Coordinates of C-alpha atoms and ligand atoms in Angstrom, one line a residue:
X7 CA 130.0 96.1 133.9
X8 CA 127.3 94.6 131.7
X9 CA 126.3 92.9 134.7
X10 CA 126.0 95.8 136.9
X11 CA 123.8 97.6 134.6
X12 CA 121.9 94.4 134.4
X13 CA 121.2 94.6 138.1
X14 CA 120.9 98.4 138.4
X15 CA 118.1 98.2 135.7
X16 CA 116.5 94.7 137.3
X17 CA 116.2 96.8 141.0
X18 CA 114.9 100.0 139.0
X19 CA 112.3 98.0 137.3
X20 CA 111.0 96.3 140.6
X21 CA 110.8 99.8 141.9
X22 CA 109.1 101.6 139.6
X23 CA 106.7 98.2 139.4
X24 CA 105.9 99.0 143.5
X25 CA 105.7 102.6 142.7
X26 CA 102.8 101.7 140.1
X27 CA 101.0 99.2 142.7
X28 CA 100.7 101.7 145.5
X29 CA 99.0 104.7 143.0
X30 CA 96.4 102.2 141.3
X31 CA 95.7 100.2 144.6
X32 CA 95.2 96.8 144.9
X33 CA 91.8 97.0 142.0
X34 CA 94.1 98.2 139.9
X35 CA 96.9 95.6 139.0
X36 CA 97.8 92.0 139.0
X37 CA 100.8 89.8 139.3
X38 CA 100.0 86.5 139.8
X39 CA 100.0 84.3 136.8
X40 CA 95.8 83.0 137.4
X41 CA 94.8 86.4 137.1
X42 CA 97.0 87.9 134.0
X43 CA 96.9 85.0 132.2
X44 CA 93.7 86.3 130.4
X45 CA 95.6 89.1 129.5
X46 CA 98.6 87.1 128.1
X47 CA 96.4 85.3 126.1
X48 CA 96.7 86.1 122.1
X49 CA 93.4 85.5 119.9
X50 CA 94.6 82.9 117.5
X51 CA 97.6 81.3 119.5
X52 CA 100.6 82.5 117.9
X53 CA 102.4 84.4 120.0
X54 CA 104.2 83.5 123.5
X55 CA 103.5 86.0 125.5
X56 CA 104.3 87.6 129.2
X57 CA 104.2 90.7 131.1
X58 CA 106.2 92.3 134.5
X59 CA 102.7 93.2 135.5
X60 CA 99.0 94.0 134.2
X61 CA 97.5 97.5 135.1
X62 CA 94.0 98.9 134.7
X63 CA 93.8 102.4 135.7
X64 CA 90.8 103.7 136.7
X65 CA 91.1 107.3 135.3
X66 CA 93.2 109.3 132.7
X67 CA 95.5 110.6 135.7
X68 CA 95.7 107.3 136.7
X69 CA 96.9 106.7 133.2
X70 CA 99.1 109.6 133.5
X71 CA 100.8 108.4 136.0
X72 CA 101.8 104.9 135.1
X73 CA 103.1 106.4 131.8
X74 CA 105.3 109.0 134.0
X75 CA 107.0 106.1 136.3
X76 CA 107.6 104.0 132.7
X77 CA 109.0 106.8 131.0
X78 CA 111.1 107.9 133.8
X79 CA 112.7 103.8 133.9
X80 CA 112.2 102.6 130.0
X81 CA 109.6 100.3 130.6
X82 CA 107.5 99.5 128.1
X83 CA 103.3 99.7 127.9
X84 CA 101.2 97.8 125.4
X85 CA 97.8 99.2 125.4
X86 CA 95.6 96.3 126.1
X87 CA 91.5 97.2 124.8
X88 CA 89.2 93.8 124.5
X89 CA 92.0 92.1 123.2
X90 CA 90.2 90.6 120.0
X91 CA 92.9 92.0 117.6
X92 CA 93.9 89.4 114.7
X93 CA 97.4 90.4 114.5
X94 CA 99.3 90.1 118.2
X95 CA 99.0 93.8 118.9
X96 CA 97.7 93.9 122.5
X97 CA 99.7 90.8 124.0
X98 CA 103.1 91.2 125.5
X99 CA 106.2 89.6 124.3
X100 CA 108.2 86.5 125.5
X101 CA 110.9 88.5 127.5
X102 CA 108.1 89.7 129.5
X103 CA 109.5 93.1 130.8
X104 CA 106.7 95.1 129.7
X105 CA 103.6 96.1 131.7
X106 CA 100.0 95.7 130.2
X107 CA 97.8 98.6 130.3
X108 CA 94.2 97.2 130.2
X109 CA 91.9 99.7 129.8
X110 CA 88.7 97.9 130.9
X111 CA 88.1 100.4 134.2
X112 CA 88.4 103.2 131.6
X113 CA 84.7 102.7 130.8
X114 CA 82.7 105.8 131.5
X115 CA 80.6 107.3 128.3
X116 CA 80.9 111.4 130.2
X117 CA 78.1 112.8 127.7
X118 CA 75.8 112.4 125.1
X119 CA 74.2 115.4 122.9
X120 CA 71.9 114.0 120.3
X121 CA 71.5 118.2 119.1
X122 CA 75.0 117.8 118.3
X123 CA 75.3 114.0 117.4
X124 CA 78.1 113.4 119.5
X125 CA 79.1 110.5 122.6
X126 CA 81.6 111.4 124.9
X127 CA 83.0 107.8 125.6
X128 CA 86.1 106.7 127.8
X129 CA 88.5 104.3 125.8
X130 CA 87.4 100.7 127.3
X131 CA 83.5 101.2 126.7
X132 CA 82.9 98.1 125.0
X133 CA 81.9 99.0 120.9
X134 CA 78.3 97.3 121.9
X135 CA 77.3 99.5 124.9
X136 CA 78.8 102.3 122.9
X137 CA 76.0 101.2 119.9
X138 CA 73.3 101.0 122.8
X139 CA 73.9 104.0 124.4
X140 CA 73.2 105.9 120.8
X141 CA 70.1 103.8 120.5
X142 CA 68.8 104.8 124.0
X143 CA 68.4 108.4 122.4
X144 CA 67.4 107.6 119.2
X145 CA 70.4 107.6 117.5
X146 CA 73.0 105.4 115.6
X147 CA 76.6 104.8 115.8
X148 CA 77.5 102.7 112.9
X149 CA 80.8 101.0 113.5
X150 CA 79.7 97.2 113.6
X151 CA 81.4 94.3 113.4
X152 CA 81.7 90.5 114.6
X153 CA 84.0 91.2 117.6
X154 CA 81.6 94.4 119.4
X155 CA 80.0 92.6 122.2
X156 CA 83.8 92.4 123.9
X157 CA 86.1 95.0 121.4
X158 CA 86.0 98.8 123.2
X159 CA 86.2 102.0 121.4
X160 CA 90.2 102.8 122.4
X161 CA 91.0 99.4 120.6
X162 CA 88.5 100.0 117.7
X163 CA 90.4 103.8 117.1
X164 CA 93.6 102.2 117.7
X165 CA 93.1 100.0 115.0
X166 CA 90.9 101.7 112.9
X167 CA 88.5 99.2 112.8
X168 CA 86.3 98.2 109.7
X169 CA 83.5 95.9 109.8
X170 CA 80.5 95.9 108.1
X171 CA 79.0 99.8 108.2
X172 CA 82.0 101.0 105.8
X173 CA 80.2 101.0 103.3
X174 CA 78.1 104.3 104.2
X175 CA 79.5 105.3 107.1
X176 CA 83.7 104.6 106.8
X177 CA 86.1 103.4 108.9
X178 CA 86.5 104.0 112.6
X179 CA 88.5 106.8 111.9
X180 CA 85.7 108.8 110.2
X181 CA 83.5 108.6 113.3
X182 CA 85.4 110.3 115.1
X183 CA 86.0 114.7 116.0
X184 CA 88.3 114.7 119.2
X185 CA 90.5 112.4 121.5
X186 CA 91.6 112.8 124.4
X187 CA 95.8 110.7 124.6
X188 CA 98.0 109.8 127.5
X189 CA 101.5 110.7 125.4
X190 CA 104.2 108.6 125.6
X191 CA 106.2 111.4 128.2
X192 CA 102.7 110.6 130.6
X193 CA 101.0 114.6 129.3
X194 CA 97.5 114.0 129.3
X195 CA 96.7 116.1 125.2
X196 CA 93.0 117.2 125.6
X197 CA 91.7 117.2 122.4
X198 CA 88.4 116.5 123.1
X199 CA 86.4 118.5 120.9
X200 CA 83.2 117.7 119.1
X201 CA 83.6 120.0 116.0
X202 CA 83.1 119.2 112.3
X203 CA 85.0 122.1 111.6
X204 CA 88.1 122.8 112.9
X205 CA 91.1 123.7 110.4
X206 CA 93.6 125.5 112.9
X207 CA 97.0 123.4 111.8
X208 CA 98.0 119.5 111.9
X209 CA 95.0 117.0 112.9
X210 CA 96.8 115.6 115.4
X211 CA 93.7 113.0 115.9
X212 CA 94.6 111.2 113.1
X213 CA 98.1 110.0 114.1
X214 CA 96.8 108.0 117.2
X215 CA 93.8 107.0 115.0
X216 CA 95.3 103.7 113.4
X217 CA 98.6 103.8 115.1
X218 CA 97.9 100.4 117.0
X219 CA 99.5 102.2 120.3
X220 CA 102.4 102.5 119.5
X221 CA 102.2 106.6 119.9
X222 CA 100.5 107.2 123.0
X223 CA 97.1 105.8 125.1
X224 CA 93.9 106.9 124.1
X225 CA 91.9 107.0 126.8
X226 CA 88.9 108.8 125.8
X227 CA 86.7 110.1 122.3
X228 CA 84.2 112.3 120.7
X229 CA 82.6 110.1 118.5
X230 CA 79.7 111.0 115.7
X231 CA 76.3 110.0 115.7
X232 CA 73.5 109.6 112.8
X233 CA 70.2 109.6 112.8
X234 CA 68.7 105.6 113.2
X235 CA 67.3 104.2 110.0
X236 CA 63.9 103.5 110.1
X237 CA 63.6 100.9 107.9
X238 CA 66.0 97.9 106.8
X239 CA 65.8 95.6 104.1
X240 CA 68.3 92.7 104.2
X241 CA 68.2 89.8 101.3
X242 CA 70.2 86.8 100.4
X243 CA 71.0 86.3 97.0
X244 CA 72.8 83.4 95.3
X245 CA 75.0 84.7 92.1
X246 CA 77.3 82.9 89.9
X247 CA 80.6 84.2 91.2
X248 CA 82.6 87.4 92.3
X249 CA 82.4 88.9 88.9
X250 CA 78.0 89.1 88.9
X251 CA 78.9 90.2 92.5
X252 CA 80.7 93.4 91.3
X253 CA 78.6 93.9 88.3
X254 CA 75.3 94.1 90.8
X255 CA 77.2 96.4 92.9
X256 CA 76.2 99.9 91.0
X257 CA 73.1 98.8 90.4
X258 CA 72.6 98.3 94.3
X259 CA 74.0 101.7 94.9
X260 CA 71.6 103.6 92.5
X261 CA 68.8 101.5 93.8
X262 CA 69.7 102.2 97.5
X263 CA 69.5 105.5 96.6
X264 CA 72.4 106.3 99.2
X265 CA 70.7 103.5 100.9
X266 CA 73.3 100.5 100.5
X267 CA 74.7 99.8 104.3
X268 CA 76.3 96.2 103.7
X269 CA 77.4 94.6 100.5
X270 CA 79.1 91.6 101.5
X271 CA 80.3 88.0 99.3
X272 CA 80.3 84.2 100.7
X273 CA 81.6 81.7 99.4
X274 CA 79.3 78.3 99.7
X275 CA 82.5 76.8 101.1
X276 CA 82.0 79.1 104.0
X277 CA 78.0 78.8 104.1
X278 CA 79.1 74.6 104.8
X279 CA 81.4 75.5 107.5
X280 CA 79.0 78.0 109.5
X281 CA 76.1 75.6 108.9
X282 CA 78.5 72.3 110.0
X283 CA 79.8 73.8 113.4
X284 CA 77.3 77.4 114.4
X285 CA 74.2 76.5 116.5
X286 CA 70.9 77.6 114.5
X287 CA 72.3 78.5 111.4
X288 CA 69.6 77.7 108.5
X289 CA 70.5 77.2 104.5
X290 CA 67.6 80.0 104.0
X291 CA 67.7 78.6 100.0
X292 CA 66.6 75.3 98.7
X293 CA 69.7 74.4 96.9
X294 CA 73.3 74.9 97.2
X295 CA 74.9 77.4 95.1
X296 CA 78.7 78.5 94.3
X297 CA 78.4 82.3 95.8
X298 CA 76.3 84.6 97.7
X299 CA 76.0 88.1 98.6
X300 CA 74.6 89.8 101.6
X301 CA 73.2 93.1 100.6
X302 CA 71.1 95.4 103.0
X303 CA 69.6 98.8 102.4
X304 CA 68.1 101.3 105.0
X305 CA 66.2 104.2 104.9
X306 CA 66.1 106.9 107.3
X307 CA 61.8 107.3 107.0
X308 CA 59.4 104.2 106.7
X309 CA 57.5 104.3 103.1
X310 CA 59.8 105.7 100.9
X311 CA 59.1 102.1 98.6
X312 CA 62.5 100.6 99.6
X313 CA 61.3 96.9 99.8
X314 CA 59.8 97.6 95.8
X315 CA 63.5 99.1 94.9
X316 CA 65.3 96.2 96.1
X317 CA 62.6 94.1 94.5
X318 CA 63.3 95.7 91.3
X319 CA 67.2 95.3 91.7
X320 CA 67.1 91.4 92.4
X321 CA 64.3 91.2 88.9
X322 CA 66.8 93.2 87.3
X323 CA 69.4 91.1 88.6
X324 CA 67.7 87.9 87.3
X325 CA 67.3 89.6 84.0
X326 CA 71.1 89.8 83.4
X327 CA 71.8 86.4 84.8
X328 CA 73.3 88.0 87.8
X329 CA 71.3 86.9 90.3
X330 CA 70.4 83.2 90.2
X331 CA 68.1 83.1 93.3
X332 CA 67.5 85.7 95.9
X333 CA 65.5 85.8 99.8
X334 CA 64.6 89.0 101.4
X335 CA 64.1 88.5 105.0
X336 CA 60.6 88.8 106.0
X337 CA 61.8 90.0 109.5
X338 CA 64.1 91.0 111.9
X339 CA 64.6 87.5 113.1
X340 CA 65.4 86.1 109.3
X341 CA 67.6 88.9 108.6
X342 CA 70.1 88.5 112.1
X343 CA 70.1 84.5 110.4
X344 CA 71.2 86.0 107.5
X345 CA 74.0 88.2 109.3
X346 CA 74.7 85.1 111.9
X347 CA 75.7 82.9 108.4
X348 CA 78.2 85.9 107.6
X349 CA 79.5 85.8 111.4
X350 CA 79.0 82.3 111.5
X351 CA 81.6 81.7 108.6
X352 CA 84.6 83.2 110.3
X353 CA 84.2 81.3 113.6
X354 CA 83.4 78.0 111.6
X355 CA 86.6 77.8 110.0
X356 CA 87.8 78.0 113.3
X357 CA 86.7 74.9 114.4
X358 CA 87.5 73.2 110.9
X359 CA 91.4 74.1 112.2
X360 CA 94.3 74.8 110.2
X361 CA 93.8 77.9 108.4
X362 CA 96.0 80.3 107.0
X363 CA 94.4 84.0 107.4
X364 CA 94.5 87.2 104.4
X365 CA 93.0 90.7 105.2
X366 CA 93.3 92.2 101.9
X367 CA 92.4 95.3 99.7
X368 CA 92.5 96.0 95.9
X369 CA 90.3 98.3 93.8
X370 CA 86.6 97.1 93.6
X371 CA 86.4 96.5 90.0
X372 CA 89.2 93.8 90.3
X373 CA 88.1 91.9 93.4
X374 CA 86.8 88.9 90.4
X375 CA 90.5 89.5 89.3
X376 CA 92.3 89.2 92.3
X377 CA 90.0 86.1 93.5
X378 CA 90.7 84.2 90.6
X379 CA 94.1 84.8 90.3
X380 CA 94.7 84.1 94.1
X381 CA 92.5 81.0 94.2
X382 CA 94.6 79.3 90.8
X383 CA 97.7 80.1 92.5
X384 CA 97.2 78.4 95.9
X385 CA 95.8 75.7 94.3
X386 CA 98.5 75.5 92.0
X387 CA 100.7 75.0 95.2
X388 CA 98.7 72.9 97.5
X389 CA 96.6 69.9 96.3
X390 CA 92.9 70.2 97.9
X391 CA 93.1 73.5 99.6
X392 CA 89.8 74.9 100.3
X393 CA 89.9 78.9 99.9
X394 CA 87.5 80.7 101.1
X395 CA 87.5 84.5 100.0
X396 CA 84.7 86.5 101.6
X397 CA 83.9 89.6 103.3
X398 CA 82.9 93.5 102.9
X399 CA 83.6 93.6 99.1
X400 CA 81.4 96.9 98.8
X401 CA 84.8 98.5 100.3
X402 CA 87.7 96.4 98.6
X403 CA 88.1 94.1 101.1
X404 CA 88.7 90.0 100.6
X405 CA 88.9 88.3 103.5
X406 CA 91.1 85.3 101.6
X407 CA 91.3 82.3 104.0
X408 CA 92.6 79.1 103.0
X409 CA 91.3 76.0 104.9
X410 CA 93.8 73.1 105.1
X411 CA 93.0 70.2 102.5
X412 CA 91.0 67.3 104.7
X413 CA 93.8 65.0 104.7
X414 CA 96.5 67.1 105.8
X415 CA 97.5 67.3 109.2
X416 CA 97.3 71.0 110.6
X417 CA 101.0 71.7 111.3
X418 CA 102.1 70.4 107.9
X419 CA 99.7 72.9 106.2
X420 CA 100.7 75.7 108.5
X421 CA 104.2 75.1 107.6
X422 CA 103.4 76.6 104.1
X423 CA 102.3 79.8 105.3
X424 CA 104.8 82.0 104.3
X425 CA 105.1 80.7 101.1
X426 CA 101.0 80.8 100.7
X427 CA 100.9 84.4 102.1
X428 CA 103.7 85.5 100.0
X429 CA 101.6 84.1 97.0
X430 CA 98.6 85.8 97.8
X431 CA 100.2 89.4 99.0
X432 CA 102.0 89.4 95.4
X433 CA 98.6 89.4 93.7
X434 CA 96.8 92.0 95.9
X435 CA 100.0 94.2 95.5
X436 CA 100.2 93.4 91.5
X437 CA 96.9 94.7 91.3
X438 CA 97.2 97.9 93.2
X439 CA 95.8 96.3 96.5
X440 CA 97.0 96.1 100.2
X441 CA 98.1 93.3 102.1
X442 CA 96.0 94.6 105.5
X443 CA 92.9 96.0 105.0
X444 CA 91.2 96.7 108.0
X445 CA 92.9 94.3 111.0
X446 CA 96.4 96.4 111.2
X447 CA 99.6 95.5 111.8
X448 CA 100.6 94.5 114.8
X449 CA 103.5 91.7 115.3
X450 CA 101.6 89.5 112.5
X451 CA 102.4 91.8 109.7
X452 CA 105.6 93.8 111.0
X453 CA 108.0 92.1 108.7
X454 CA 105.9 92.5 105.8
X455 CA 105.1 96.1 106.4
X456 CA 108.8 96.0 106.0
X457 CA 108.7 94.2 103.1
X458 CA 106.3 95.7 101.1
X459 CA 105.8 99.7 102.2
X460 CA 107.9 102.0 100.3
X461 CA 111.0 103.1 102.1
X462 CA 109.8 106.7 102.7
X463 CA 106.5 106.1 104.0
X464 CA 108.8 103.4 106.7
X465 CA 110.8 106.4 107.1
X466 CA 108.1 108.8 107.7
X467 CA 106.4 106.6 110.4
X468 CA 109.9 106.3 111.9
X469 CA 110.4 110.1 112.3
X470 CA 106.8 110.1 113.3
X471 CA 107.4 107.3 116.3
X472 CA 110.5 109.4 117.4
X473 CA 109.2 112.8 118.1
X474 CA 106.2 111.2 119.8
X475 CA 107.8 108.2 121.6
X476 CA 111.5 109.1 121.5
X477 CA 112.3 106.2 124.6
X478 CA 110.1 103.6 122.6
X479 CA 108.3 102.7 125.4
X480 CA 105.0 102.2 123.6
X481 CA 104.1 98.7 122.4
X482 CA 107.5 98.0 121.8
X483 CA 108.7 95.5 118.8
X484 CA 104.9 96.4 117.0
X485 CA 103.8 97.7 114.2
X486 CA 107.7 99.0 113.2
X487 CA 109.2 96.7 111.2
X488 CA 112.8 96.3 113.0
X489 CA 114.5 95.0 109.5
X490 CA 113.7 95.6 106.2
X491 CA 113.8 92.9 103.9
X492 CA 112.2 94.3 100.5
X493 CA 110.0 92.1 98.3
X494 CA 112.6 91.0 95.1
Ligands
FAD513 C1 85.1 87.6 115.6 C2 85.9 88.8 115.2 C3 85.5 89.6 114.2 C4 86.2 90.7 113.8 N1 85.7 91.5 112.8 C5 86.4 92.6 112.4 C6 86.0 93.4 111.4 O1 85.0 93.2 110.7 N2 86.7 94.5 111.1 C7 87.8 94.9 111.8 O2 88.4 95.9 111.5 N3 88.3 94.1 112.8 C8 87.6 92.9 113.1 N4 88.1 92.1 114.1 C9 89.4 92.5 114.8 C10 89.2 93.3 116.1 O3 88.0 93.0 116.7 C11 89.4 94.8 115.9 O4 90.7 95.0 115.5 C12 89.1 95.6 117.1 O5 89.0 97.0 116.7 C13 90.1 95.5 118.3 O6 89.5 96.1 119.4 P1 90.0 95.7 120.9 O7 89.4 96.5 121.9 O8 89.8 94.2 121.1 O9 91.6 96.0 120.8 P2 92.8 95.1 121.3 O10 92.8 93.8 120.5 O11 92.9 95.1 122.7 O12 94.0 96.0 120.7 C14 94.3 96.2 119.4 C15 95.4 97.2 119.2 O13 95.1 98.5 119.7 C16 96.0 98.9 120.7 N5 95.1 99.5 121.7 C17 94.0 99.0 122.3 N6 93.4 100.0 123.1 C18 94.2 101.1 123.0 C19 94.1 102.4 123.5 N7 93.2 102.8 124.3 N8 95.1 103.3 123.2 C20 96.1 103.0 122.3 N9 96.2 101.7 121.8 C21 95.3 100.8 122.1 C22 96.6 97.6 121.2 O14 97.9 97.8 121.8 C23 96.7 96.8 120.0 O15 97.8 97.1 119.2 C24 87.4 91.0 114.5 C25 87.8 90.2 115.5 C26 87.1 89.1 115.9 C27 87.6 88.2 117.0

């Protein structure tokens, strides 16, 4: 009997596979192994990965479509954007019975209306084009971060994407009025609308916002636009450590006057590996110090004495001892060496191998707290690890990496990563933090969603995931965590 089913659902799957080839045409799939491979391929390694098939519609009815003939047969999608995501979310899983949906055709913007400060754009612009676009009219959309020249704007909602223009502008989420979703039945919802004001019921937006596709295919977006600062100010500043960090922080604020765009922390560790392994990264100080920040202010008009207020906060900053030596860039070319350190640092670490990856959040005020407590612990545990805790502390988020010591082999070290992790989540969650700031969930975190998320929050998701995907056809195994093991 089992057997029979087995072959029934083996011959309904090749059909409904044929079905999908002949709408999308032969631009619009691939089978053979060369040419999904890049698909297959997760970020960091981690996951094996396959797929029945990779797709990439064209339109929204294309979309549609594919979504019917899956729905109708229980196959299941993973939405597939740029595929940068840090935690396994866009990759298929070993059994490889699921189709990818790429949306890289999807990659029209439809409008632009710089009177009402809105892009429509289709779900695989890439973030960088969407940036450029703005630009081209005078305008600025803010979502920024290391990934954009390849990340699009349906995997940047999807996630609900970070970066570095939090700080002022929020999260990917708050940059955006309307979507338009492919629902997990294949009904296109057209909620495209560009209002700021719109209170009639549920904002349905905000449950595919974030929800890492597990609920449905975004396939388009209103997003916002600001007006393009006119002036920027970016300086370097050495302080003693995360605590002088914090403590500058308000002072920055008042000074920016509303001003402050990027407030982030480095950790000389970090500064070494960017400047070891990047191509033209410069030391831009004479000496080595312990910890640096990243701070830039921008103005919206030219004059308003925004280079002498971020003067006066770094002399007021050496006055308390919490600055210990500072550079404002004297151009545009100085400052993108600045922010190419800060990018630098990530992909460095890289090639120093062996590195055991945190994404989290805790209240500003104890990000010295939480850094010292995590770095004493780790150490505690592992002879000679190198931690390196960086990243967009203006919003609560450490980046809190930890580097393999020099003479152990990679596997040995990655060996200790639950253990590590486990270390460094109980901190973050002692002192009111989260253990996944900004990169989501995805298969990475799943288990300790399930861990550490209080039962009715799990449970609200669950209901959530059944009304909207009741065949759990989208990204199936993600995001959900399938057992719940809770912290002790
Ligand atoms: C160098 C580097 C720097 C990074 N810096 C940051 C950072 O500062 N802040 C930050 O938040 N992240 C950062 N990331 C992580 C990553 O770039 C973001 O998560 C990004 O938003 C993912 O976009 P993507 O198009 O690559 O999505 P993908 O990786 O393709 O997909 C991510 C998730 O979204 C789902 N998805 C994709 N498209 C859709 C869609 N149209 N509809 C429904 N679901 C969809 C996928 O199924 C998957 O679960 C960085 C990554 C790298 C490699």
């Amino acid at each position: 009997m089992s057997r029979r089913i087995k072959e029934h659902s083996e011959s309904a799957l090749k059909s409904a596979l044929a079905r999908i080839k002949e709408i999308l045409g032969p631009k619009g799939w691939a089978d053979d192994p060369v040419d999904m491979a890049p698909y297959l391929k997760e970020q960091r390694g981690n996951y094996q990965s396959a797929a029945a098939l990779v797709v990439y519609p064209n339109t929204t009815l294309e979309v549609s479509t594919v979504v019917s003939i899956c729905a109708e047969t229980g196959i299941g999608i993973v939405p597939q954007g740029g595929n940068t995501g840090l935690t396994g979310g866009s990759v298929g899983t070993a059994h490889g019975r699921d189709i990818i949906l790429s949306t890289r055709r999807l990659n029209r913007i439809r409008a632009i209306d710089p009177v009402n400060d809105t892009i429509v754009v289709e779900a695989g612009v890439i973030l960088q084009r969407v940036q450029q676009a703005a630009a081209e009219v005078d305008r600025l959309f803010p979502l920024s971060l290391g990934a954009e020249g390849t990340c699009q704007i349906g995997g940047n909602l999807s996630t609900n994407a970070g970066g570095t223009g939090v700080l002022r502008y929020g999260n990917a989420r708050d940059l955006v009025l309307g979507l338009e979703v492919v629902l997990a039945c294949g009904q296109i919802w057209d909620g495209l609308r560009s209002l700021r004001k719109d209170n009639t019921g549920y904002d349905l937006k905000h449950l595919f916002l974030g929800a890492e596709g597990t609920l449905g295919i975004i396939t388009a977006a209103v997003l916002k636009l600001f007006p393009k600062p006119r002036q920027i100010d970016t300086a370097l500043l050495a302080v003693p450590d995360p605590a002088a960090a914090i403590d500058l922080l308000p002072a920055a604020r008042s000074a920016g006057n509303g001003a402050l765009s990027a407030f982030e922390l480095m950790p000389r560790q970090g500064l070494d590996f960017a400047l070891r392994y990047i191509a033209g990264t410069i030391d831009p100080l004479p000496r080595p110090y312990d910890w640096y920040v990243l701070l830039e202010l921008s103005s919206l008009t030219d004059g308003n004495n925004l280079r002498s207020r971020l003067e006066a906060l770094l002399h007021n900053g050496f006055e308390k001892g919490l600055v210990l030596d500072a550079v404002i860039a004297g151009s545009i070319t100085q400052s993108r060496q600045f922010w190419r350190l800060r990018e630098g640092l990530v992909e460095g670490e890289l090639y120093e191998g062996g590195s055991i990856r945190h994404d989290v959040s805790v209240p500003i005020s104890r990000i010295p707290n939480f850094i010292n407590q995590a770095v004493k612990a780790v150490q505690a545990k592992t002879l000679g690890i190198r931690p390196v805790a960086f990243g967009h502390i203006g919003d609560g988020n450490v980046h809190f990496n930890l580097i393999r010591p020099v003479d152990m082999d990679c596997d040995a070290f990655l060996a200790k990563q639950h253990e590590l992790s486990d270390i460094v989540h109980d901190i973050a969650a002692a002192l009111g933090g989260s253990f996944s700031a900004e990169h989501g969930i995805g298969l990475l975190k799943r288990d300790e969603l399930g861990r550490r998320k209080p039962l009715v929050e799990i449970e609200l998701m669950r209901r959530i995931k059944q009304a909207l995907d009741p065949t759990g056809i989208m990204n199936p195994h993600k995001t959900l965590p399938e057992q719940i093991r809770r912290v002790k």
